[in-house]
Every structure is written in C-alpha cells, then in structure tokens.
mmCIF file of C-alpha atoms and ligand atoms in Angstrom:
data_model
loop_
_atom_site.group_PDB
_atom_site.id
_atom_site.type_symbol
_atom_site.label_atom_id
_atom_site.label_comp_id
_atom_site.label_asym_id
_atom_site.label_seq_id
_atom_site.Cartn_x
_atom_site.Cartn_y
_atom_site.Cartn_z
ATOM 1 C CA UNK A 22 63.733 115.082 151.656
ATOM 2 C CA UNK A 23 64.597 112.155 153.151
ATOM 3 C CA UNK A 24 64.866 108.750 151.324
ATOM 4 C CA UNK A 25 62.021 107.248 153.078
ATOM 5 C CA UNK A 26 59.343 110.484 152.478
ATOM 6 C CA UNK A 27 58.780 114.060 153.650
ATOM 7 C CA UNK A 28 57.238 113.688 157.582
ATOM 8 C CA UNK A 29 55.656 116.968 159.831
ATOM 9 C CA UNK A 30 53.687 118.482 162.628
ATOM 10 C CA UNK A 31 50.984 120.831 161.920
ATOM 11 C CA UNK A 32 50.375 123.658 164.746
ATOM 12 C CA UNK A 33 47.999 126.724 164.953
ATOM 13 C CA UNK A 34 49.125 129.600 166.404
ATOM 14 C CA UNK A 35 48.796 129.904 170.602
ATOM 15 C CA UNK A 36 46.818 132.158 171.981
ATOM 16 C CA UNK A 37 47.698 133.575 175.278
ATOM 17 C CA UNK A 38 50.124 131.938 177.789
ATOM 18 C CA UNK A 39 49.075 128.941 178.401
ATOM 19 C CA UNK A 40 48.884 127.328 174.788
ATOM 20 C CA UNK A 41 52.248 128.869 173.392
ATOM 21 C CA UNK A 42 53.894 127.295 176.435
ATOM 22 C CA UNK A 43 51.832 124.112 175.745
ATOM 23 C CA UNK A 44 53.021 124.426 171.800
ATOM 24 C CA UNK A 45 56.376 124.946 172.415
ATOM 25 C CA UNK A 46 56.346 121.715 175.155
ATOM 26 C CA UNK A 47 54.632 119.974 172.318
ATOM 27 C CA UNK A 48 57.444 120.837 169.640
ATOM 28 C CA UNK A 49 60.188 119.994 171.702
ATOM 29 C CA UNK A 50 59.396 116.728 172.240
ATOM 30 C CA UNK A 51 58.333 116.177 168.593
ATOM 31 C CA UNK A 52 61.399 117.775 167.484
ATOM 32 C CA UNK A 53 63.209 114.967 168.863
ATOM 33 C CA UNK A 54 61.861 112.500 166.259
ATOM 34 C CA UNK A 55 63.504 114.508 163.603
ATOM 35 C CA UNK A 56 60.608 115.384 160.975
ATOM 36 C CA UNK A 57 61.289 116.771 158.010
ATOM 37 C CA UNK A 58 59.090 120.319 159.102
ATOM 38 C CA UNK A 59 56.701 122.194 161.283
ATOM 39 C CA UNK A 60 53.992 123.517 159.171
ATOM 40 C CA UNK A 61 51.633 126.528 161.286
ATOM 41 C CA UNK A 62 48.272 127.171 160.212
ATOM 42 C CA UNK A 63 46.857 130.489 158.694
ATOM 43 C CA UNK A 64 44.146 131.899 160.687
ATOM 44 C CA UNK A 65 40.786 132.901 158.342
ATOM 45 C CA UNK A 66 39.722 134.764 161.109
ATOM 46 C CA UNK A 67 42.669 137.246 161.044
ATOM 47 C CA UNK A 68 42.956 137.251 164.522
ATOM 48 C CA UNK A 69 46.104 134.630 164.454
ATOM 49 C CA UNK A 70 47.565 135.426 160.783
ATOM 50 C CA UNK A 71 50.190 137.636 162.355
ATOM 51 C CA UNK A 72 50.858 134.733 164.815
ATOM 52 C CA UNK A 73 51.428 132.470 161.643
ATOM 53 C CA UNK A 74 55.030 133.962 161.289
ATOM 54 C CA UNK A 75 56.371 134.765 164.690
ATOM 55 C CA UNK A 76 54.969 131.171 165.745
ATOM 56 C CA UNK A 77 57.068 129.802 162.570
ATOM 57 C CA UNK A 78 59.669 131.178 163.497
ATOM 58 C CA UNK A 79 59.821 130.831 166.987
ATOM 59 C CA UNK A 80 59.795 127.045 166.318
ATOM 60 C CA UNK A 81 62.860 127.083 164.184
ATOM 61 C CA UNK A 82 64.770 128.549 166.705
ATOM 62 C CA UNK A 83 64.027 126.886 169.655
ATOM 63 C CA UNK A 84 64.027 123.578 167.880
ATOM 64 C CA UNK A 85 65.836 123.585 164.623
ATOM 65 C CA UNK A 86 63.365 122.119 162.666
ATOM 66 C CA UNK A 87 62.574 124.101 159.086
ATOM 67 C CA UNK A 88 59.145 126.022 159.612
ATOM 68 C CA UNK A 89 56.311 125.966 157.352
ATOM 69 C CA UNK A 90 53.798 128.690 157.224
ATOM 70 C CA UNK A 91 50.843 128.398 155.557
ATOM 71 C CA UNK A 92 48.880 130.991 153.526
ATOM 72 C CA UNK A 93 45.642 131.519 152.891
ATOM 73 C CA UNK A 94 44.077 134.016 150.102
ATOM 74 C CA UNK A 95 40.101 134.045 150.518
ATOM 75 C CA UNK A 96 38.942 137.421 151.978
ATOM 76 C CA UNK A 97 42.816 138.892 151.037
ATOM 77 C CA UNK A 98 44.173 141.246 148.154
ATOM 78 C CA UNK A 99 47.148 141.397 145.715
ATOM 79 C CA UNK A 100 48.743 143.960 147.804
ATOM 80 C CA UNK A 101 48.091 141.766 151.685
ATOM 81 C CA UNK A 102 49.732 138.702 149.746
ATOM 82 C CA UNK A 103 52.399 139.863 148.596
ATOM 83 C CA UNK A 104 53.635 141.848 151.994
ATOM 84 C CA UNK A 105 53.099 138.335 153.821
ATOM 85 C CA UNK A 106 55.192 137.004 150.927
ATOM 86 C CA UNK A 107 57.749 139.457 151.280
ATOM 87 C CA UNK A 108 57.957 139.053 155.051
ATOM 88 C CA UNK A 109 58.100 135.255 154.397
ATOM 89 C CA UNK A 110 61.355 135.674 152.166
ATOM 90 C CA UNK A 111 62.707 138.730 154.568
ATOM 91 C CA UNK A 112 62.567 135.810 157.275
ATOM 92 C CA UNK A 113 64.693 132.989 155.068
ATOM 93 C CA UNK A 114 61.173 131.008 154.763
ATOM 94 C CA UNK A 115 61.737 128.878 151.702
ATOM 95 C CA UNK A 116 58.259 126.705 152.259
ATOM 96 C CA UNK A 117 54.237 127.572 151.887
ATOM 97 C CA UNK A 118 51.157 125.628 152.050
ATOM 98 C CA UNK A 119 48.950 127.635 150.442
ATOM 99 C CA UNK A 120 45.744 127.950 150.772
ATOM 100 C CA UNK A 121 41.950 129.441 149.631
ATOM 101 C CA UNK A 122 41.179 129.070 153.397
ATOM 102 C CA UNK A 123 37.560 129.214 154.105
ATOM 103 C CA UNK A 124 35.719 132.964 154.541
ATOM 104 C CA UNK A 125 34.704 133.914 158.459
ATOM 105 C CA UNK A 126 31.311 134.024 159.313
ATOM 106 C CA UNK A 127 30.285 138.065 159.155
ATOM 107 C CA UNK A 128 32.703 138.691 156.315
ATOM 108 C CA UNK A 129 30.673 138.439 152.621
ATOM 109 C CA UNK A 130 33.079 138.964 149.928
ATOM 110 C CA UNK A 131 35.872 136.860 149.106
ATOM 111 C CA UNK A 132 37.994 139.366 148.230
ATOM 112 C CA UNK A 133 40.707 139.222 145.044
ATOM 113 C CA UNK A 134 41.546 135.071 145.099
ATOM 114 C CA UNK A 135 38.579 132.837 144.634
ATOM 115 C CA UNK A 136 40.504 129.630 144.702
ATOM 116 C CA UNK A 137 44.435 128.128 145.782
ATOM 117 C CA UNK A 138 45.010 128.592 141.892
ATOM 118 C CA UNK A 139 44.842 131.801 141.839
ATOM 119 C CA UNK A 140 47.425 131.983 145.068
ATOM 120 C CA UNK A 141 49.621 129.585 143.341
ATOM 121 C CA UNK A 142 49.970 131.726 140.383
ATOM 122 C CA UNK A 143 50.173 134.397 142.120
ATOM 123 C CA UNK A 144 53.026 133.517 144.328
ATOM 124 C CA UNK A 145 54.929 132.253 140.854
ATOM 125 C CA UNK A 146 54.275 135.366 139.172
ATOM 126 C CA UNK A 147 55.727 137.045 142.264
ATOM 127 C CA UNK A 148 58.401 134.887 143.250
ATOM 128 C CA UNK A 149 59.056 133.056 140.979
ATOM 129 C CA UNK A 150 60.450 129.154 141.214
ATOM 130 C CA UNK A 151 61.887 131.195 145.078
ATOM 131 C CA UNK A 152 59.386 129.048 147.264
ATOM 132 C CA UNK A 153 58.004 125.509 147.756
ATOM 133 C CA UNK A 154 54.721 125.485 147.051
ATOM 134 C CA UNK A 155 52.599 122.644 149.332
ATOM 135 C CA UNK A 156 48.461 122.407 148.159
ATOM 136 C CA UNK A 157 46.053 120.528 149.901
ATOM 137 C CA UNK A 158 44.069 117.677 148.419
ATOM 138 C CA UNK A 159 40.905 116.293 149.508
ATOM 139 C CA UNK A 160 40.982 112.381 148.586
ATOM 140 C CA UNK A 161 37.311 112.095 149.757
ATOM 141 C CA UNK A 162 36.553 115.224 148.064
ATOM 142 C CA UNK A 163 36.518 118.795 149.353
ATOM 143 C CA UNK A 164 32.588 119.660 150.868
ATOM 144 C CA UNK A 165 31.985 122.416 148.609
ATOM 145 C CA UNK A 166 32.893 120.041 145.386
ATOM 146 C CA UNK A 167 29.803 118.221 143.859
ATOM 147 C CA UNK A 168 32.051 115.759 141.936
ATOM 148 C CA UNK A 169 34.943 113.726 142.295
ATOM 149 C CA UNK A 170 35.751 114.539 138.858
ATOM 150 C CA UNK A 171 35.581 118.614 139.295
ATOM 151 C CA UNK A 172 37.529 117.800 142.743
ATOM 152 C CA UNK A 173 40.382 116.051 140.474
ATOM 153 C CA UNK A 174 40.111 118.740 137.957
ATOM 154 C CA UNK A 175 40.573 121.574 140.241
ATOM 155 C CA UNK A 176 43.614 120.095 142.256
ATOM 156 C CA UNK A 177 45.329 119.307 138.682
ATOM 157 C CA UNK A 178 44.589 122.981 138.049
ATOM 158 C CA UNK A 179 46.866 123.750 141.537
ATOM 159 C CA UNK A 180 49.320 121.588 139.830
ATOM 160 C CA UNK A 181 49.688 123.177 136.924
ATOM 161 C CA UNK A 182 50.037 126.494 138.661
ATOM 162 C CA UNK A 183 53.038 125.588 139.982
ATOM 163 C CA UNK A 184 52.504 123.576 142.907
ATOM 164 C CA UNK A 185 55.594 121.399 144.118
ATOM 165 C CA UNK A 186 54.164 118.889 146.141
ATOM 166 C CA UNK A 187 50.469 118.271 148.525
ATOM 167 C CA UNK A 188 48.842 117.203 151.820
ATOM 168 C CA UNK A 189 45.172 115.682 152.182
ATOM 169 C CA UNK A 190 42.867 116.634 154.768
ATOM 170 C CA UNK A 191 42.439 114.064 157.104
ATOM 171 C CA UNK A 192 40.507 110.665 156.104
ATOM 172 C CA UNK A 193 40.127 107.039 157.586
ATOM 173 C CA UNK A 194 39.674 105.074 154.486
ATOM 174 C CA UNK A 195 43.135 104.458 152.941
ATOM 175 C CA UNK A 196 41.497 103.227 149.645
ATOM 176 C CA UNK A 197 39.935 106.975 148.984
ATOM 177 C CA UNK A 198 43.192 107.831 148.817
ATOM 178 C CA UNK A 199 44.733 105.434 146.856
ATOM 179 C CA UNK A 200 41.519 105.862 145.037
ATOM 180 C CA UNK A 201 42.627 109.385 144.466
ATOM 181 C CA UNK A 202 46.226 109.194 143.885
ATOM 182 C CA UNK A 203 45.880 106.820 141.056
ATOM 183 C CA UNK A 204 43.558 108.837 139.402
ATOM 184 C CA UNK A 205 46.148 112.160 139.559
ATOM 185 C CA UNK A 206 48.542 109.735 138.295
ATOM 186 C CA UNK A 207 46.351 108.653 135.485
ATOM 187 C CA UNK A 208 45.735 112.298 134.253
ATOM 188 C CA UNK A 209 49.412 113.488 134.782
ATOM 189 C CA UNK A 210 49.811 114.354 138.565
ATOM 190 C CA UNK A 211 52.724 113.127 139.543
ATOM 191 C CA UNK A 212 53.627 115.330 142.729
ATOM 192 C CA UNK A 213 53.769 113.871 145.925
ATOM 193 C CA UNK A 214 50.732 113.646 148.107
ATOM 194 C CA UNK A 215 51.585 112.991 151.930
ATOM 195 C CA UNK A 216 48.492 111.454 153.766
ATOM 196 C CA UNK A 217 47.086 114.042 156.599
ATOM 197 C CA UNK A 218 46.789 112.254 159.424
ATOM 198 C CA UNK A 219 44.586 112.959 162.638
ATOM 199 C CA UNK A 220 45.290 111.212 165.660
ATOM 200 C CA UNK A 221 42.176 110.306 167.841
ATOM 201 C CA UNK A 222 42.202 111.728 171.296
ATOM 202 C CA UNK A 223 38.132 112.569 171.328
ATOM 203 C CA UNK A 224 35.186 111.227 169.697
ATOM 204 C CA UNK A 225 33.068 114.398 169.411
ATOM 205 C CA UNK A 226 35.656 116.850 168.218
ATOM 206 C CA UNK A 227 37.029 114.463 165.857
ATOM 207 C CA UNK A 228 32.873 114.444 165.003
ATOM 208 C CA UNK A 229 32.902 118.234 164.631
ATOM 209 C CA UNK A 230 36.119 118.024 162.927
ATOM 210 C CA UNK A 231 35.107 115.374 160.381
ATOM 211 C CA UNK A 232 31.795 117.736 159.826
ATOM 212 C CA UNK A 233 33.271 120.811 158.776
ATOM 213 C CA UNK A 234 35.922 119.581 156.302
ATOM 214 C CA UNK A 235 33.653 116.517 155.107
ATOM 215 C CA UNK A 236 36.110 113.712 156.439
ATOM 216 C CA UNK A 237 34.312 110.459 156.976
ATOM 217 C CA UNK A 238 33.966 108.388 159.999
ATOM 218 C CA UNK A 239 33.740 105.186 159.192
ATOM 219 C CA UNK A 240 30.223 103.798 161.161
ATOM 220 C CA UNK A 241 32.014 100.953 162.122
ATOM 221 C CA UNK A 242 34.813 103.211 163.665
ATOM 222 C CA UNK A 243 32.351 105.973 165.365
ATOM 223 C CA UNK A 244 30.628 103.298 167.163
ATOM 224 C CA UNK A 245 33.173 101.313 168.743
ATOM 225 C CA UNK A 246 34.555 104.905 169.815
ATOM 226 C CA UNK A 247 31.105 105.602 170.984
ATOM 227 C CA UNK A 248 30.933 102.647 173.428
ATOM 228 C CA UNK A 249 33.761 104.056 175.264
ATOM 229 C CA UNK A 250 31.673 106.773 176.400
ATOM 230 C CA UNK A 251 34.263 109.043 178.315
ATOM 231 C CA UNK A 252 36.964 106.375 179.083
ATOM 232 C CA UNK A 253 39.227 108.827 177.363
ATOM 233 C CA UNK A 254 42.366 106.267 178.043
ATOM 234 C CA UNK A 255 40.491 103.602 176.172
ATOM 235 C CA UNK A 256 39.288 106.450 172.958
ATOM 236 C CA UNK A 257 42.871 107.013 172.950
ATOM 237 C CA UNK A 258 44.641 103.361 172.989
ATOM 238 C CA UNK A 259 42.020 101.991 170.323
ATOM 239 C CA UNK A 260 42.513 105.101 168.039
ATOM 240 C CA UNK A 261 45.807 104.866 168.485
ATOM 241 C CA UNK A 262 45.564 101.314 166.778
ATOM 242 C CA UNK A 263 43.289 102.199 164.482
ATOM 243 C CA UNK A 264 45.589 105.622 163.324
ATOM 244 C CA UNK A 265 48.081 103.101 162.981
ATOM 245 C CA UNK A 266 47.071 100.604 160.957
ATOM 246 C CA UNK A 267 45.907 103.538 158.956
ATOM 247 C CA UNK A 268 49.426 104.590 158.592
ATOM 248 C CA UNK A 269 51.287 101.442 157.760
ATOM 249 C CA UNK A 270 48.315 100.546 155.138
ATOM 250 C CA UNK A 271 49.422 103.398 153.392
ATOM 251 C CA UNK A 272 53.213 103.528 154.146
ATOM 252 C CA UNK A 273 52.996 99.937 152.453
ATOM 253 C CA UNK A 274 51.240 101.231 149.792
ATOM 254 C CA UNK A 275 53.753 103.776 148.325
ATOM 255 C CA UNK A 276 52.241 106.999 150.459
ATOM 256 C CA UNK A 277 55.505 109.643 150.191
ATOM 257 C CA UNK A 278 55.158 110.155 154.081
ATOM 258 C CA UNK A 279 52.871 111.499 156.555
ATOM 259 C CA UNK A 280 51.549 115.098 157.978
ATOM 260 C CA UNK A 281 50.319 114.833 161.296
ATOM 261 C CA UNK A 282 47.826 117.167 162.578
ATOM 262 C CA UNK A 283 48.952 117.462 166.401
ATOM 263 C CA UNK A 284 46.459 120.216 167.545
ATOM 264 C CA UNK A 285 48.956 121.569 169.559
ATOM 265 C CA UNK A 286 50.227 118.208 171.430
ATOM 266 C CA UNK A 287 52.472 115.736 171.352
ATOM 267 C CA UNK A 288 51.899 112.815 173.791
ATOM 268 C CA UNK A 289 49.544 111.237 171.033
ATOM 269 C CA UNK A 290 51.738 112.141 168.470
ATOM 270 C CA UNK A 291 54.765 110.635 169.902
ATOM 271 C CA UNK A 292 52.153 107.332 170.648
ATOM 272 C CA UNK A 293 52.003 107.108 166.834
ATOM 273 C CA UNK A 294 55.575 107.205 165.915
ATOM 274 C CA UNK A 295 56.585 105.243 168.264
ATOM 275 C CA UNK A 296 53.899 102.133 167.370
ATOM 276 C CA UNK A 297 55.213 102.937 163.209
ATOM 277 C CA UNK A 298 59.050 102.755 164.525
ATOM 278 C CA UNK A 299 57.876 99.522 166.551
ATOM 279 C CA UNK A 300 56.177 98.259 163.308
ATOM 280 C CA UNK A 301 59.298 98.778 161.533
ATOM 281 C CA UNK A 302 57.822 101.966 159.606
ATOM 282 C CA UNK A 303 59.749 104.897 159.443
ATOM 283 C CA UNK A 304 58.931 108.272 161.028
ATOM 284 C CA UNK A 305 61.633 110.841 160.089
HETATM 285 C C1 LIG B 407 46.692 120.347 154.609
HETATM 286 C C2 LIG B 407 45.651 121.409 154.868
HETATM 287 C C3 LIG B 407 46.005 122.563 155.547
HETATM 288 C C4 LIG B 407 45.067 123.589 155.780
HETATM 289 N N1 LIG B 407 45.463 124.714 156.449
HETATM 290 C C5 LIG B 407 44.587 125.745 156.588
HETATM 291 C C6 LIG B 407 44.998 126.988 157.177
HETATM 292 O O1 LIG B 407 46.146 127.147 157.594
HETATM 293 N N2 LIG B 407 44.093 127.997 157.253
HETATM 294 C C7 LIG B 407 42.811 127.853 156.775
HETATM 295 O O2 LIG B 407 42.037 128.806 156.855
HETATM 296 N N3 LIG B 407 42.391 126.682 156.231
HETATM 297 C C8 LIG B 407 43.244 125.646 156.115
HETATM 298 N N4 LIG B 407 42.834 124.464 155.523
HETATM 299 C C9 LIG B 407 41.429 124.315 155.113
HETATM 300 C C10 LIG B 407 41.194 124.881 153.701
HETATM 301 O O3 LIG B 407 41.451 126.263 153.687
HETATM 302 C C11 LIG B 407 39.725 124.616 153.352
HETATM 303 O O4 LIG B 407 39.530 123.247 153.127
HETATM 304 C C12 LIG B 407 39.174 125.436 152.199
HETATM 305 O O5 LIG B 407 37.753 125.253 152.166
HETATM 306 C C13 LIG B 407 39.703 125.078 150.831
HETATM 307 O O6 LIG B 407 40.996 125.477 150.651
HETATM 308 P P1 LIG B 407 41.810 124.947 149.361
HETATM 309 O O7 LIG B 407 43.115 125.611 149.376
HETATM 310 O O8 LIG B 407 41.781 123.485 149.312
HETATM 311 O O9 LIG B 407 40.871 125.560 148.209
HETATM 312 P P2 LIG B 407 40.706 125.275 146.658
HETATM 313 O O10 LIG B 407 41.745 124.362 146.139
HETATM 314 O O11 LIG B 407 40.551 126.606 146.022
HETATM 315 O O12 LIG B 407 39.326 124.468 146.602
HETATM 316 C C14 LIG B 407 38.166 124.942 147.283
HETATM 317 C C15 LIG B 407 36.917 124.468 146.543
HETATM 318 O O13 LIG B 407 36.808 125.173 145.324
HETATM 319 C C16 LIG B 407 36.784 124.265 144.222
HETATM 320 N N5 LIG B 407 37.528 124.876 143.124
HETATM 321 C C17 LIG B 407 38.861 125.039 143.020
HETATM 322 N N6 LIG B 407 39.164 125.655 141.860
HETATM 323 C C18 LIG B 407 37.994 125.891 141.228
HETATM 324 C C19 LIG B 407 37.626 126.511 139.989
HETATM 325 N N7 LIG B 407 38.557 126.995 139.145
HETATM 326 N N8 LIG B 407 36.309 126.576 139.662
HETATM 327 C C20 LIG B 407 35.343 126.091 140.484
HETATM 328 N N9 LIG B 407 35.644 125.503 141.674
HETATM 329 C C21 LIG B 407 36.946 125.409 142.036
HETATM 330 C C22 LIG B 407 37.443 123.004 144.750
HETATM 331 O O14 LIG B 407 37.058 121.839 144.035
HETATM 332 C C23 LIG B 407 36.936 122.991 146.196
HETATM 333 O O15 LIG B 407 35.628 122.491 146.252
HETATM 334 C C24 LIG B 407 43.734 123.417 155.316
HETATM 335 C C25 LIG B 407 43.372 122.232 154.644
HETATM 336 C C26 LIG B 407 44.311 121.236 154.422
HETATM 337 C C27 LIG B 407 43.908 119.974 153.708
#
C-alpha cells in the first residue's frame, strides 16, 4: 500500500466488442495514474461471472496494474465457490472483494450463503490467511438494513470473519461516513474503509443508481443538476466540483484512499485526479 492510502478503478465486465475495446481504452489511460488496483465486478446475473476473471486478467497484462476480482455468493454453492476460488489462486490472484451480491429477478432461492459472512468464512476456512479479503460497507446503511445499529453489527460480523480491509458504496455526504467510521472504531473496527466514489456524468442514472443501492442525493445537489437539463458539459463540470470537494473533505479527514467507480470510462475519472493532484491531494 502506498504511504498516502490504497487508490482503484472499478470495471464490469464488457460485453461484446465495442465495450471491451472501450474498457481496455479506459484502463490504459487510468493505468497511467498508477493506482494501487483494478477491481472487476461479479455479475449476479451469471451471464458476466466468467468474464470476471478473463477481464481481471486481461487488465493485468495489458497494463500492469494488480487485478481485483470480486465475488459474490447469493444464489451460489460450497462446491461453485470454491472452483472460482481455486481458479482465482491457479491465476496468481492474491485479492477479493467479496460479496453477498444481490439475487436476479426469476431466481427464488438464495442458495448456500445468505450473507458476505458466510463467504468470508468460507474463503478462510478454504484458504486460509492465502487472500486479501476487501467487504463492502454501506455508511448510509445498506437498503435491506432497518437500523444503523444492525448495519454496524453485521459489517463488524464481516470483520471478524476475517476481512482485511473495506469499500463503501457510493454516498455524497462525507459526514455519514465519518459518521460511520467512528462508530466501527468505537466498537473495535479498525480496518481500513476507502470511500466509494461515483463520479457524475448523468443525472438520471446516477438517480437510478442512487435508488437501487439506497445512496442519497442530496436535494440541494439533484436540483442544481436538474437545472442543467441535458447540458451534459455543464452536469459534468459542476459534478466534477462537487465529486471533488467530496474527495478532499474526506482525504482531509483521515479517509485511507479512494475507490472510484469508473463504469467503464476514464475521461471523468482522469477529470477527478487531476483536480485532487491540482488540489495538492494525492491520487496513487
Ligand atoms: C464496493 C462494492 C462492490 C460491489 N460489487 C458487486 C459485484 O461485483 N457484484 C454484485 O452482484 N454486487 C456488488 N455490490 C453490491 C452488493 O452485492 C449489494 O449491495 C448486496 O445487496 C449486499 O452485498 P454485501 O456483500 O454488502 O452483503 P451483506 O454484508 O451480506 O449485507 C446484506 C444485507 O444483509 C444484512 N446482514 C448481513 N449479515 C446479516 C445477518 N447475520 N443477519 C441478518 N442480516 C444480515 C446486512 O445488514 C445488509 O442489509 C457491490 C457493493 C459494493 C459496496
């Protein structure tokens, strides 16, 4: 890690041509800023999951940068974990975020993992201390929780499990996550927690986004992006300041990096680094 915090790009796998030569553009270019990983998701669908691995490591080679795959359990069984696990180490992959993931539409049961825990014990049971083991964290609370205090509970469960270190899903309010940090810290989490981080490029998928994983908008914020209508060069240059100021506020306030959810592109990406390097922040 390096001495100023762990910093990576999150892709999903490409589908067809056309987005796998748009990822691979993408990752170039981000490469150059030197984060510390590429992290691909794990489709629930099943359609990408066997893209998770070859688009891993299809990064690493072109690029050089470790990469990250992440795992999800919901839906799975003993026996389907640990074959991706074994691929995972076959392939040199030292690194997981793993993951419940979220159960497609169509497909009832959930299968032999309920929650993360059970993955992370799982994969400790299996591999022992072999792997990295990146949770995610939900500072404004994950939609299916009903409390903050079950959502602390259940992430300190993770922890104990044998998690290593975690990312949040995406949020605009930097004090829900300092919110939530200090309250790991005052019941004995004391992993790392890099800030998710979602650039804004469009107000209604950011919308849709912020609606399935319960991320809030702040009103303030959805209406000033709302007067822009579809000047998509102005939506862009004020979220860019906004996803800024968003960083630095918690760069200043002791956040162990940031993992930035590119959905597959880097101009905006590269925008944000470049306005933390011009702040004097650090990116990589
Ligand atoms: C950084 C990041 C990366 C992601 N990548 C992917 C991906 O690649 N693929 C994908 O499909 N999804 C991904 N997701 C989305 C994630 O799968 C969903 O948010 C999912 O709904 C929850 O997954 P989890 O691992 O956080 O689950 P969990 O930690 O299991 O939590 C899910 C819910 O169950 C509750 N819970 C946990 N343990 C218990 C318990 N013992 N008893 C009762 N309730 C409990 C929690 O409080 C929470 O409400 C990602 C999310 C983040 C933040």
């Amino acid at each position: 890690m390096n001495p100023h915090g762990t910093y990576s790009f999150e892709f999903f796998p490409p589908i067809g041509e056309v987005q796998t030569a748009a990822l691979y553009e993408a990752a170039d270019q981000l490469a150059a800023l030197q984060p510390d990983f590429f992290s691909v998701t794990y489709g629930a669908g099943g359609g990408t999951r066997r893209h998770t691995l070859e688009t891993v490591l299809e990064l690493q080679r072109r690029t050089g940068v470790s990469g990250v795959p992440h795992i999800s359990c919901i839906g799975s069984s003993r026996r389907r974990i640990r074959a991706v696990l074994d691929d995972f180490q076959a392939q040199g992959i030292r690194h997981v975020v793993a993951l419940r993931g979220d159960l497609p539409s169509g497909l009832a049961a959930p299968g032999e993992f309920r929650f993360a825990t059970e993955l992370v014990e799982f994969i400790r049971r299996h591999s022992g201390d072999y792997f990295h083991i990146e949770v995610a964290a939900y500072p404004e609370v994950h939609p299916q929780s009903v409390r903050f205090s079950d959502e602390l509970q259940h992430f300190r469960l993770k922890v104990e499990a044998g998690a290593n270190s975690a990312i949040t899903q995406f949020f605009f309010n930097p004090d829900a996550y300092f919110r939530f940090t200090d309250a790991c810290r005052q019941c004995g989490v004391d992993i790392p927690i890099v800030p998710g981080i979602m650039p804004i490029t469009n107000c209604e998928r950011l919308v849709r986004f912020a609606g399935v994983c319960g991320a809030e908008i702040p009103r303030w914020l959805l209406y000033r992006l709302r007067d822009y209508g579809d000047d998509r060069k102005a939506i862009q240059d004020f979220g860019l300041e906004v996803v800024a100021d968003l960083c630095e506020r918690l760069l200043q306030g002791g956040a162990p990096g940031l993992h930035i959810y590119t959905l597959n592109r880097a101009r905006v990406s590269v925008q944000l680094c470049q306005a933390l390097t011009a702040r004097g922040l650090p990116f990589g």
